[in-house]
XYZ file of C-alpha atoms in Angstrom:
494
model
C 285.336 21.997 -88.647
C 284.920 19.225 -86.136
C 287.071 19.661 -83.069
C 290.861 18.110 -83.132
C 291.665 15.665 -80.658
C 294.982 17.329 -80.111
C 294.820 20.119 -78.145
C 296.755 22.776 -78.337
C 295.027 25.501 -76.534
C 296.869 28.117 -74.269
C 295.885 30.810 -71.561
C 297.642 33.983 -70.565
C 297.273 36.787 -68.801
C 296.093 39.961 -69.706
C 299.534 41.410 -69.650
C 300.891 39.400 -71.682
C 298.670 40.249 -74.674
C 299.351 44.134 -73.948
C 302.916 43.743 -73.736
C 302.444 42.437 -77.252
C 300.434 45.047 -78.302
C 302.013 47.744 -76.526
C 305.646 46.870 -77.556
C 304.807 45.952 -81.155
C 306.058 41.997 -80.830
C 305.362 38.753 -81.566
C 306.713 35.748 -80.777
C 308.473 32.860 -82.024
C 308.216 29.320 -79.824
C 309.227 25.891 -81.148
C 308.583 22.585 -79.742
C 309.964 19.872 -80.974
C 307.670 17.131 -78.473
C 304.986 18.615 -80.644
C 306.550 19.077 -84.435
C 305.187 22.729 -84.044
C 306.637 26.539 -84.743
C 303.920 28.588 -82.647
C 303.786 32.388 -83.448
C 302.465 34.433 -80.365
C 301.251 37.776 -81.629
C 298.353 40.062 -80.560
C 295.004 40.273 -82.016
C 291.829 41.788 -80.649
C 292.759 41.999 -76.881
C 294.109 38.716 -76.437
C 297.115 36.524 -77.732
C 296.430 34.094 -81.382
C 298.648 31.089 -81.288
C 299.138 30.040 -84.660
C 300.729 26.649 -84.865
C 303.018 24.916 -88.303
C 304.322 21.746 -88.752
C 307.703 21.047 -89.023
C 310.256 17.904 -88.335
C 311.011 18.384 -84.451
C 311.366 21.759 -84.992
C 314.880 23.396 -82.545
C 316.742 26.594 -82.865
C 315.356 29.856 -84.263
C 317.377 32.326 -85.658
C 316.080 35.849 -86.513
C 318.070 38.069 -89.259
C 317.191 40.889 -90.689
C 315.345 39.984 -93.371
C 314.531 36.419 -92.690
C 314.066 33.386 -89.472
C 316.228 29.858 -89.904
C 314.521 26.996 -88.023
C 316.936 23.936 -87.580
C 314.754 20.668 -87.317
C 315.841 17.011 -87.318
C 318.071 16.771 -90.151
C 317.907 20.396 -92.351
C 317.679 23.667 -92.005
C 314.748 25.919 -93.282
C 315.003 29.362 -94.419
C 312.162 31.932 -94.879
C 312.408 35.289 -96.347
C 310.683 38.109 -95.373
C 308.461 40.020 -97.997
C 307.149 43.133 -98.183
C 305.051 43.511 -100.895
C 303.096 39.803 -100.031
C 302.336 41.613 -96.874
C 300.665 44.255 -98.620
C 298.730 42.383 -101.300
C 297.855 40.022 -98.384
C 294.233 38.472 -98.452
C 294.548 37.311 -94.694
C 292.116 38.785 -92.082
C 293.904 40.863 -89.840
C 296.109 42.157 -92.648
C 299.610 40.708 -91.405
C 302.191 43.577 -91.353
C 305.074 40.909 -92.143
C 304.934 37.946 -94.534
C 307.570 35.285 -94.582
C 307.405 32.834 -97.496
C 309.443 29.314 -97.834
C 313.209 30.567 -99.466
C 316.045 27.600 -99.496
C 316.361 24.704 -97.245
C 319.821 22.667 -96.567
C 319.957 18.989 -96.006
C 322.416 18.928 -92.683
C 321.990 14.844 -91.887
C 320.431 13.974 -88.487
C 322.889 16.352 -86.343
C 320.459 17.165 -83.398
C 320.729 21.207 -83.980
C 320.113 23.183 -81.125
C 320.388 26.556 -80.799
C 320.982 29.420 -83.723
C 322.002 32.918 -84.840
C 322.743 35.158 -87.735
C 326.011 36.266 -87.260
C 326.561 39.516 -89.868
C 324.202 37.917 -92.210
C 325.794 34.116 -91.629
C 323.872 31.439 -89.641
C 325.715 29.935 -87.309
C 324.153 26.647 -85.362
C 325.038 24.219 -82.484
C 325.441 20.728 -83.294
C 325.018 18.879 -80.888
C 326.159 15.210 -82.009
C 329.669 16.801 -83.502
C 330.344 18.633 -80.231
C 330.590 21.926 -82.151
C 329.664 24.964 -84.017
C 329.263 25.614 -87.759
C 328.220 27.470 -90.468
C 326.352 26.634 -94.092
C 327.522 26.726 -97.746
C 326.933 25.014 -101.224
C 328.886 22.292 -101.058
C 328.305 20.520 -97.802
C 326.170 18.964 -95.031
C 327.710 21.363 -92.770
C 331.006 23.409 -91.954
C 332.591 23.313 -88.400
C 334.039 25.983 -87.323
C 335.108 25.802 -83.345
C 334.805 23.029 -80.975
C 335.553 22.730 -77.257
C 339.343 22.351 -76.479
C 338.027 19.036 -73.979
C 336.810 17.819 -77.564
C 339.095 15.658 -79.193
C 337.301 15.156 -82.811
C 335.068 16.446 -85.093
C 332.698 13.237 -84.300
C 329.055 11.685 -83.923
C 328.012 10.910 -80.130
C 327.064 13.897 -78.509
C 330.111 13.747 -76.080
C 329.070 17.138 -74.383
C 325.207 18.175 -75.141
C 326.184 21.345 -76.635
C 323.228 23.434 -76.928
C 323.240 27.020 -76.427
C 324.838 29.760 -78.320
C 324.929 33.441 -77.551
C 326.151 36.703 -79.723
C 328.226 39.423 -78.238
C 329.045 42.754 -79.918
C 328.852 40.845 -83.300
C 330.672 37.921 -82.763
C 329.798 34.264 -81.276
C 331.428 34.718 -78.070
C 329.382 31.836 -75.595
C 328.042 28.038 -75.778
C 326.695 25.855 -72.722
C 326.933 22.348 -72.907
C 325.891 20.019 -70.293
C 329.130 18.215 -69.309
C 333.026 18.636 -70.257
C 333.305 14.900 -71.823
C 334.867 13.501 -74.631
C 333.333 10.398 -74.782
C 329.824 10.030 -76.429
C 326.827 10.530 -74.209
C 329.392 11.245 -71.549
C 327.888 13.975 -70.777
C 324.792 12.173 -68.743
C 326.171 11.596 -65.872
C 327.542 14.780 -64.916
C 323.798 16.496 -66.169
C 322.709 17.084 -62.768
C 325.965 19.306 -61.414
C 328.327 19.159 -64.726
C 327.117 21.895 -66.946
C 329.491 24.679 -68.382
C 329.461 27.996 -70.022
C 332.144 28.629 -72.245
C 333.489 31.694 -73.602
C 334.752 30.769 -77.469
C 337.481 33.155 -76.922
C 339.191 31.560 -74.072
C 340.029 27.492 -73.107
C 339.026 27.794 -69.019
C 335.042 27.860 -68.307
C 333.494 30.871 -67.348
C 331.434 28.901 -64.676
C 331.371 25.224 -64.181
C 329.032 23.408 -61.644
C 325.877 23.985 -63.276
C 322.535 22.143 -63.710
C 321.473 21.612 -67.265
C 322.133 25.275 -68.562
C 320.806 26.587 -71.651
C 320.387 29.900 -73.901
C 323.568 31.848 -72.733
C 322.705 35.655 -73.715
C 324.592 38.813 -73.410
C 322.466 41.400 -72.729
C 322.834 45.262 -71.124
C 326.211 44.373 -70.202
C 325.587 41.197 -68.198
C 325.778 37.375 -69.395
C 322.540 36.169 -68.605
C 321.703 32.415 -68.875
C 319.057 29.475 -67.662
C 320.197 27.052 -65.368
C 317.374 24.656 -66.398
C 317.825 22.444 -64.028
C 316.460 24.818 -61.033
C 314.065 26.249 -63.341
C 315.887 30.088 -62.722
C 316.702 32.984 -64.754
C 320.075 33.849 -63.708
C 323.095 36.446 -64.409
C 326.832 36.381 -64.389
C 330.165 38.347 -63.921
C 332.306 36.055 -66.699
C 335.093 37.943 -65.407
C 334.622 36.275 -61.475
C 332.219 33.621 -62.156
C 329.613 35.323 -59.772
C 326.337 34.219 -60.080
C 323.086 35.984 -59.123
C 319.565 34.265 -59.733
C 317.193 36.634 -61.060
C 314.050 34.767 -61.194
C 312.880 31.281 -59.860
C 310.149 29.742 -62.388
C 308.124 26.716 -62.264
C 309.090 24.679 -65.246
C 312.152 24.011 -67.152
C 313.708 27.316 -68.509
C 315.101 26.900 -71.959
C 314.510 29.549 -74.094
C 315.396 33.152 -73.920
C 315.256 36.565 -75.287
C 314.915 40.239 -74.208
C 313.383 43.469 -74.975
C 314.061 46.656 -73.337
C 313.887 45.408 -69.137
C 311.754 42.368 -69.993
C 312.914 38.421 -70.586
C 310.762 36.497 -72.247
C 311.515 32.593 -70.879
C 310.309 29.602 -72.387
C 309.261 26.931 -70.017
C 309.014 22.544 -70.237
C 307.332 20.327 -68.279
C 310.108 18.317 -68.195
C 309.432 14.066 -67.681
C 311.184 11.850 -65.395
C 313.190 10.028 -68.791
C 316.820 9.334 -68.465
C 317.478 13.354 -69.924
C 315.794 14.526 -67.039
C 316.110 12.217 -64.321
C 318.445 13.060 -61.267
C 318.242 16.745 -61.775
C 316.698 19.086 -58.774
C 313.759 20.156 -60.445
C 312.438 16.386 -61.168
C 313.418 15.438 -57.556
C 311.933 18.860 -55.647
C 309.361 20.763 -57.565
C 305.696 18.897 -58.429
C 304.442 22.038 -60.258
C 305.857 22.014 -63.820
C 304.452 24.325 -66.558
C 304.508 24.684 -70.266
C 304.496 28.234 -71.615
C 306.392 31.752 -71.695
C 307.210 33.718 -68.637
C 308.184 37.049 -68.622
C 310.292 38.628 -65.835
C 311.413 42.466 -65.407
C 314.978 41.760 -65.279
C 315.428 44.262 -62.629
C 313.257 43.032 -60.347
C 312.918 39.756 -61.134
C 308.932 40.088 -60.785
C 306.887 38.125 -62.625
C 305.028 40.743 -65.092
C 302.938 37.934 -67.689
C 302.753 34.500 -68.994
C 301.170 32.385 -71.158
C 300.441 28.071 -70.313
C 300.256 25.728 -72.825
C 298.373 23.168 -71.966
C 297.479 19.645 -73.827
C 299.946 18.530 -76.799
C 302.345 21.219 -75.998
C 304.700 19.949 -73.301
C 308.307 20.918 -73.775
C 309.491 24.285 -75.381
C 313.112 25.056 -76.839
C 313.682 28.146 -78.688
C 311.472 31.560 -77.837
C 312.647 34.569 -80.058
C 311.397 38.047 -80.974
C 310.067 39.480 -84.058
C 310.511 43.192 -83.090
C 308.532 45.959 -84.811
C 306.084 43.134 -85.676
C 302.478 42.152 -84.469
C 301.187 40.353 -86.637
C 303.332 38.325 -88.816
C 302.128 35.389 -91.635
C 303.790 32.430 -92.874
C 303.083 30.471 -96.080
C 303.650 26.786 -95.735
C 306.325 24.828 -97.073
C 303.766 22.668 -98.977
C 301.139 25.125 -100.249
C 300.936 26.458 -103.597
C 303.195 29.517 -103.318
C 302.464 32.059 -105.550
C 304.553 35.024 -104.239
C 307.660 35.463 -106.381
C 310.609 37.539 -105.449
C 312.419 38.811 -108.972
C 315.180 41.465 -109.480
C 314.398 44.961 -109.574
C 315.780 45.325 -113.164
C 313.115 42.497 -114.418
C 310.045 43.605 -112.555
C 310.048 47.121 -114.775
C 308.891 44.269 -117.556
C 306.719 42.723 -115.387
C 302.974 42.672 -116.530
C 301.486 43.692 -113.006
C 298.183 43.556 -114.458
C 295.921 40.339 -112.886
C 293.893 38.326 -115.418
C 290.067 38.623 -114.676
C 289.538 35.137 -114.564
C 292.453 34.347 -112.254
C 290.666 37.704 -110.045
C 287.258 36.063 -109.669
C 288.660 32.758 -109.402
C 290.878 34.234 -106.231
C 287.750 36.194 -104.956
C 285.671 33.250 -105.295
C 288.288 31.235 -103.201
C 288.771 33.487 -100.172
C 284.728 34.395 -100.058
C 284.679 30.284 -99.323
C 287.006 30.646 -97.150
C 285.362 33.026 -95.164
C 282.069 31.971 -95.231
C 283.916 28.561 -93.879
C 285.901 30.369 -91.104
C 282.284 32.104 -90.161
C 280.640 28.587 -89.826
C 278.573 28.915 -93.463
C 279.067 25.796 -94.781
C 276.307 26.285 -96.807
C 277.952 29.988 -98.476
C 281.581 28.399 -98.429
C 280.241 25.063 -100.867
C 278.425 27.210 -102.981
C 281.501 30.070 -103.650
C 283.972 27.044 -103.679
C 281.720 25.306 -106.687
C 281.687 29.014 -108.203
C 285.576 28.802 -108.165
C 285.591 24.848 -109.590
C 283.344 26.215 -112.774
C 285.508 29.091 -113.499
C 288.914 27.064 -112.725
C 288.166 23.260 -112.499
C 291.759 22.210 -111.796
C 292.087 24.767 -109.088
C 292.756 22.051 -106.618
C 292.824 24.119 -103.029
C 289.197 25.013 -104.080
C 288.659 21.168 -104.468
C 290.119 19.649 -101.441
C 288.434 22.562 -99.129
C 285.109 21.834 -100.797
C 285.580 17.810 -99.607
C 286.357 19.105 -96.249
C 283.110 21.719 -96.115
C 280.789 18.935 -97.586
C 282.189 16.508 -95.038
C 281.672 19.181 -92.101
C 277.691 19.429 -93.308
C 277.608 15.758 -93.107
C 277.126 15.085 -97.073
C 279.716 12.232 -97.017
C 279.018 10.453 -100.826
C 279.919 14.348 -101.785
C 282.474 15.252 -100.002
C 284.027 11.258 -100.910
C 283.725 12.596 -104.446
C 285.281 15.955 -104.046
C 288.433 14.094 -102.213
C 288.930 11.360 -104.620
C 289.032 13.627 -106.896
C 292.353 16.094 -105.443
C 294.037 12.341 -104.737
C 293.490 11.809 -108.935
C 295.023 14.947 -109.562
C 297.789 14.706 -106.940
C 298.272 11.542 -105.363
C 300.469 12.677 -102.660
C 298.581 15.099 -101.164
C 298.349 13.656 -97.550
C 295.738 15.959 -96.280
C 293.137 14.832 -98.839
C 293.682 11.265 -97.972
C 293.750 11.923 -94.057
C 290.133 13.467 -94.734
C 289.063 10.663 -96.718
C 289.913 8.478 -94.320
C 288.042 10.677 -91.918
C 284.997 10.520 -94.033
C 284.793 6.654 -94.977
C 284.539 6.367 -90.626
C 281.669 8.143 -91.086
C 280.683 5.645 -93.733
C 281.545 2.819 -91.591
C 284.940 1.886 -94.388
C 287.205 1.341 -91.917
C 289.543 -0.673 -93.750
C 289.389 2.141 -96.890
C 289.409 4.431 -93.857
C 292.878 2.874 -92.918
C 294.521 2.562 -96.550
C 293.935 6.384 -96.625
C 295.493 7.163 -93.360
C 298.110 4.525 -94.413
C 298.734 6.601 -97.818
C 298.894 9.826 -95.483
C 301.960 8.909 -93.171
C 303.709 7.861 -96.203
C 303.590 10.709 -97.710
C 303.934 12.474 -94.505
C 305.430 10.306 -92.011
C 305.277 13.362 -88.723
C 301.762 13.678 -89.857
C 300.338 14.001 -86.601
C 296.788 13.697 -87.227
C 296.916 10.549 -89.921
C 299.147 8.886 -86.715
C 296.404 8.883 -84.404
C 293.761 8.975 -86.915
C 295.246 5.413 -87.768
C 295.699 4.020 -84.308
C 292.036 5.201 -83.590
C 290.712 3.268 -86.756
C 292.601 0.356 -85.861
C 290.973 0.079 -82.289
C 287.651 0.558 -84.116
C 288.115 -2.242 -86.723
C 288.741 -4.501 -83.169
C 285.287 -3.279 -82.052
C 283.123 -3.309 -85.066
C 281.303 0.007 -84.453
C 278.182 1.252 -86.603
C 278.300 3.208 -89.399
C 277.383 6.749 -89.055
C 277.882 7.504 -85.673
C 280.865 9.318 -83.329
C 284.177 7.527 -83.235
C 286.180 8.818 -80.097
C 289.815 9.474 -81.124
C 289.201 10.388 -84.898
C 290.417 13.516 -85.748
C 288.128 15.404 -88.148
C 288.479 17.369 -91.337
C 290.836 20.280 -91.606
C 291.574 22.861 -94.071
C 295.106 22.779 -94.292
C 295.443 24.389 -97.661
C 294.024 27.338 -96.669
């Protein structure tokens, strides 16, 4: 597969992989800067980062049997299963499989942070100035609001954001400023910030820079005051603070395990969100990634850096008991059902033989692709296409292998013919587009990376696929050879 422009690589220490490992975790980061959930979970000595796309991805909530992700106007819920662990194909077998359940329209409400409260998800939103639940019937159910909040409104009077659980109940929130007036909150971002108990009307501390991801944990309400980039504690009986852990980026982002925190980090810009707060004024170093701090201590026991497209981080969370989950896409032919246990004693378990080879057939390609045959993936992906013609996956993968071995009439073929049998399918007409550069088409090149964001307008690959096409059309380049800024093929439907 030809190298992505975007980079999302990542480096860590050595600890930080056997805490994984040793611990049984994984990890769950989003970034919204980057439209990304990132899983962090060990494989062979060192950390995988495996990225999905998703609509300026926020808060992650982690139930029992399922995550939430809130994103930039719905909220996604996966379930996990069992058995699709078990049947899994994937190489390492995962030993948890979450696949796409239900997903609520909420309207653009800029959701920050999330929890399942006895089974029910409650969420910050931040543009109503409160908390609220789900059900059938509506975009969203409020269900407490700060007593300095006069309405149930749209502004984002206070920059609610974080939300934290104790003994069963939502018992904290931090919001950036005690206005009632929308964006009032801006002003006071640098010194203004609260933590709130739910419970009570007076702040349990007030004075605070920009904090985030209020937690109560081992008896103490632990919290980030972002703004310093610290890990800190407090007594929300006498407001006494104690700092725990000074870190070099902007800490939002938190979870625990055992004596361990697990911080997420920003590299936060001078914008008018971040401008005027200590860290932006003081500190030059400013680091993307997770940190993790003995919260005894406060040492410094791992980390990991981001580095590239990942910039700013807002949600980490744990998957306990779990090293190496999976998660189907939203958009990939999902063919994992979930049926009641009184149905499945009539369900024919047994797998048609042609379906079998045609599967076999499929993942052999994709290994041989993963491995760097191009040569074994075409061939076992044009076995598949003869047993199963209509098998598109099979299809659009062999476009993108025939395209990677430089056979660009072929692969032009293979492509054209996925976008005949499903027009929208945006990755087969970002990898045409890829493949009439190579042809020197720019203009088809741009209709196809055109068709792409349409279909897929947070597409991030079409985007700057298109804006690098565009600069070439300006220059007139030759056919045939490299076009800095392309992105190349990609098997997304793998």
């Amino acid at each position: 597969m030809t190298a992505s422009q975007l980079d999302f690589g990542s480096q860590h220490t050595a600890s930080f992989a056997e805490i994984l490992k040793r611990y049984r975790l994984s990890l769950l980061v989003s970034t919204y800067q980057a439209g990304k959930l990132i899983t962090l979970r060990y494989h062979n000595g060192g950390v995988n980062t495996h990225f999905q796309s998703y609509a300026r991805p926020m808060g992650i909530a982690v139930g029992q049997h399922r995550i939430a992700i809130g994103g930039s106007h719905q909220i996604w819920q996966l379930k996990k299963v069992t058995a699709a662990a078990q049947s899994s194909a994937s190489s390492p077998t995962p030993d948890a499989v979450y696949i796409p359940d239900r997903s609520q329209v909420t309207g653009d409400i800029d959701i920050h942070e999330m929890a399942y409260v006895n089974q029910e998800l409650w969420f910050v939103n931040t543009q109503f100035s409160c908390l609220c639940t789900l059900d059938a019937d509506h975009s969203f159910v409020p269900r407490w609001k700060p007593s300095f909040i006069s309405a149930y409104a749209l502004g984002d009077r206070c920059h609610l954001n974080g939300l934290g659980i104790r003994d069963g109940q939502v018992r904290y929130v931090t919001a950036l400023g005690e206005s009632d007036h929308p964006q009032g909150w801006r002003p006071l971002k640098a010194q203004g910030g609260v933590i709130l108990d739910v419970q009570t009307p007076d702040p349990v501390s007030e004075g605070l820079s920009m904090p985030h991801s209020p937690r109560w944990y081992q008896g103490h309400l632990w919290f980030l005051e972002s703004g310093y980039g610290s890990l800190a504690r407090i007594n929300p009986v006498t407001g006494q603070q104690e700092v725990m852990a000074q870190l070099p980026g902007f800490t939002r982002g938190l979870c625990f395990f055992e004596d361990l925190a697990f911080v997420g980090l920003s590299k936060v810009r001078e914008t008018a969100s971040f401008s005027g707060i200590p860290m932006t004024q003081h500190r030059t170093e400013r680091i993307c990634g997770i940190w993790i701090v003995q919260i005894t201590t406060g040492t410094i026991v791992g980390y990991l850096k981001f580095h590239g497209a990942v910039a700013e981080i807002f949600a980490v969370e744990l998957l306990p008991q779990t090293q190496y989950p999976d998660f189907m896409d939203w958009d990939s032919p999902l063919r994992v059902y979930v049926l009641p246990n009184a149905v499945l004693r009539e369900v024919d378990r047994t797998v048609p033989a042609l379906a079998a080879q045609v599967h076999e057939q499929y993942q052999n390609g994709n290994r041989c692709y993963v491995q760097g045959d191009l040569e074994g993936a075409i061939a076992a992906y044009r076995i598949c296409l003869d047993l199963q013609p209509d098998f598109l996956p099979a299809r659009y993968n062999l476009g993108v292998a025939l395209g990677d071995d430089q056979r660009y009439s072929e692969a032009q073929a293979a492509l054209e013919q996925v976008i005949q049998a499903e027009a929208a399918h945006a990755c087969a007409h970002n990898s045409l587009g890829y493949i009439h550069v190579q042809l020197g088409n720019l203009e088809q090149a741009r209709h196809h990376y055109r068709q792409a964001m349409m279909i897929r307008p947070d597409y991030d690959q079409a985007i700057q696929n298109l804006a690098a096409v565009q600069a070439l059309i300006a220059q007139e380049p030759q056919p045939g050879i490299g076009h800095p800024g392309i992105i190349g093929l990609n098997q997304e439907k793998m």
